[in-house]
Short mmCIF file of C-alpha atoms in Angstrom, two decimals:
data_model
loop_
_atom_site.label_atom_id
_atom_site.label_comp_id
_atom_site.label_asym_id
_atom_site.label_seq_id
_atom_site.Cartn_x
_atom_site.Cartn_y
_atom_site.Cartn_z
CA MET E 230 53.63 -55.15 -4.71
CA ASP E 231 55.68 -53.00 -7.11
CA THR E 232 52.93 -53.22 -9.72
CA VAL E 233 50.28 -52.01 -7.29
CA ALA E 234 52.54 -49.22 -6.07
CA GLN E 235 53.31 -48.22 -9.67
CA HIS E 236 49.61 -47.99 -10.50
CA ILE E 237 48.96 -46.04 -7.30
CA LEU E 238 51.74 -43.62 -8.25
CA TRP E 239 49.96 -42.88 -11.52
CA PHE E 240 46.33 -43.08 -10.40
CA LEU E 241 46.38 -41.05 -7.17
CA PRO E 242 47.66 -37.83 -8.78
CA MET E 243 44.73 -38.00 -11.20
CA LEU E 244 42.30 -38.54 -8.31
CA TRP E 245 43.88 -35.66 -6.41
CA LEU E 246 43.71 -33.48 -9.52
CA GLY E 247 40.03 -34.25 -9.98
CA MET E 248 39.31 -33.30 -6.38
CA VAL E 249 41.14 -29.98 -6.70
CA LEU E 250 39.45 -29.10 -9.98
CA ALA E 251 35.99 -30.02 -8.70
CA ILE E 252 36.25 -28.24 -5.36
CA SER E 253 38.50 -25.26 -5.97
CA PHE E 254 37.50 -24.36 -9.50
CA LEU E 255 33.87 -25.47 -9.57
CA GLU E 256 32.22 -25.75 -6.15
CA ALA E 257 33.95 -22.85 -4.41
CA PRO E 258 33.05 -20.10 -6.88
CA LEU E 259 29.57 -21.45 -7.59
CA LYS E 260 28.36 -21.82 -4.01
CA PHE E 261 28.09 -18.05 -3.54
CA ARG E 262 25.88 -17.80 -6.63
CA ALA E 263 23.34 -20.34 -5.39
CA PRO E 264 19.97 -18.90 -4.31
CA GLY E 265 19.72 -18.36 -0.59
CA VAL E 266 23.42 -18.81 0.18
CA THR E 267 24.44 -15.93 2.41
CA LEU E 268 28.03 -14.91 3.01
CA PRO E 269 28.11 -16.53 6.48
CA LEU E 270 26.61 -19.74 5.12
CA GLY E 271 29.04 -19.79 2.17
CA LEU E 272 32.01 -19.16 4.46
CA GLY E 273 30.88 -21.96 6.77
CA ILE E 274 30.48 -24.38 3.88
CA GLY E 275 33.82 -23.30 2.43
CA ARG E 276 35.65 -23.89 5.70
CA LEU E 277 34.18 -27.34 6.06
CA VAL E 278 34.80 -28.34 2.45
CA PHE E 279 38.37 -27.02 2.26
CA ARG E 280 39.28 -28.57 5.61
CA ALA E 281 38.04 -31.93 4.29
CA LEU E 282 39.75 -31.41 0.92
CA ASN E 283 43.08 -30.56 2.54
CA ALA E 284 42.84 -33.59 4.84
CA ALA E 285 42.13 -35.86 1.86
CA GLU E 286 44.99 -34.24 -0.06
CA ALA E 287 47.36 -34.87 2.85
CA VAL E 288 46.36 -38.55 2.92
CA LEU E 289 46.90 -38.81 -0.85
CA ALA E 290 50.29 -37.11 -0.51
CA VAL E 291 51.38 -39.63 2.14
CA LEU E 292 50.16 -42.56 0.04
CA LEU E 293 52.02 -41.19 -2.98
CA ILE E 294 55.23 -40.82 -0.99
CA ILE E 295 54.91 -44.42 0.23
CA ALA E 296 54.26 -45.65 -3.33
CA ALA E 297 57.28 -43.70 -4.57
CA LEU E 298 59.48 -45.15 -1.83
CA ILE E 299 58.37 -48.65 -2.86
CA THR E 300 58.82 -48.18 -6.61
CA GLY E 301 61.91 -45.96 -6.61
CA PRO E 302 60.82 -43.80 -9.56
CA GLY E 303 63.06 -41.50 -11.55
CA LYS E 304 63.94 -37.90 -10.72
CA PRO E 305 61.02 -36.33 -12.66
CA THR E 306 58.48 -38.25 -10.57
CA TRP E 307 60.19 -37.25 -7.34
CA LEU E 308 60.41 -33.64 -8.50
CA TRP E 309 56.71 -33.35 -9.39
CA LEU E 310 55.69 -35.17 -6.21
CA GLY E 311 57.88 -32.88 -4.12
CA VAL E 312 56.43 -29.79 -5.76
CA ALA E 313 52.83 -30.96 -5.17
CA VAL E 314 53.53 -31.79 -1.52
CA VAL E 315 55.30 -28.47 -0.86
CA LEU E 316 52.48 -26.51 -2.50
CA LEU E 317 49.93 -28.31 -0.33
CA ALA E 318 52.00 -27.66 2.80
CA VAL E 319 52.24 -23.94 1.98
CA GLN E 320 48.49 -23.77 1.45
CA ILE E 321 47.70 -25.50 4.73
CA LEU E 322 50.39 -23.96 6.94
CA VAL E 323 50.88 -20.49 5.48
CA VAL E 324 47.85 -19.36 3.46
CA ARG E 325 44.86 -20.98 5.17
CA PRO E 326 45.46 -19.49 8.66
CA PRO E 327 45.11 -15.86 7.48
CA LEU E 328 42.08 -16.85 5.41
CA SER E 329 40.52 -18.44 8.49
CA ARG E 330 41.18 -15.31 10.57
CA ARG E 331 39.65 -13.19 7.82
CA ALA E 332 36.57 -15.44 7.71
CA ASP E 333 36.24 -15.02 11.49
CA ARG E 334 36.26 -11.24 11.04
CA GLU E 335 33.70 -11.44 8.21
CA LEU E 336 31.45 -13.62 10.35
CA ALA E 337 31.80 -11.09 13.17
CA GLY E 338 30.29 -8.48 10.86
CA GLU E 339 33.30 -6.68 9.42
CA ASP E 340 33.08 -5.66 5.77
CA LEU E 341 36.49 -6.49 4.34
CA PRO E 342 37.99 -6.19 0.86
CA ARG E 343 39.18 -9.34 -0.89
CA SER E 344 42.30 -10.63 0.81
CA PRO E 345 45.60 -11.10 -1.04
CA ALA E 346 45.65 -14.55 0.60
CA HIS E 347 42.77 -15.53 -1.69
CA TYR E 348 44.94 -14.80 -4.71
CA TRP E 349 47.85 -16.71 -3.21
CA TYR E 350 45.61 -19.71 -2.57
CA ILE E 351 44.26 -19.62 -6.14
CA GLY E 352 47.79 -19.28 -7.54
CA LEU E 353 48.96 -22.23 -5.47
CA GLU E 354 45.97 -24.27 -6.65
CA ILE E 355 46.88 -23.55 -10.28
CA ALA E 356 50.51 -24.51 -9.61
CA LYS E 357 49.31 -27.68 -7.85
CA VAL E 358 47.18 -28.62 -10.88
CA ILE E 359 50.28 -28.32 -13.05
CA ALA E 360 52.38 -30.34 -10.59
CA LEU E 361 49.77 -33.11 -10.39
CA LEU E 362 49.57 -33.32 -14.17
CA GLY E 363 53.36 -33.47 -14.34
CA LEU E 364 53.42 -36.16 -11.67
CA ALA E 365 50.83 -38.31 -13.43
CA ILE E 366 52.70 -38.02 -16.74
CA ALA E 367 56.10 -38.72 -15.16
CA ALA E 368 54.77 -41.71 -13.20
CA ALA E 369 52.70 -43.21 -16.03
CA PRO E 370 53.54 -46.88 -16.62
#
């Protein structure tokens, strides 16, 4: 069981990292450049995709915590895992709600400037990428 948990502790951060890079840094910015994608359509797609991404990230975070509890890794692994989990929690609980309210206003027809919450979310994504890389390196067998 320890061997499986040890491999999970290394593999899942890389899976999580790939998901973040693909969605946040590839899909999200490109969708608004696709022909025929209107702002309301892009916002609707973004809501759906980021809700699914955050749910998958939460599942991965729980699995990583369980694997860490089983293997009892060193302090660096716990530190990087803690940072990644806290960053995800801040995104979901603090940053996404104002972004959702802003999207509601946009969909209702308001013309709004870019929200500072967008920059916070992007900054947290960059920090999460670093934390996931650190976690994978620290947990590597």
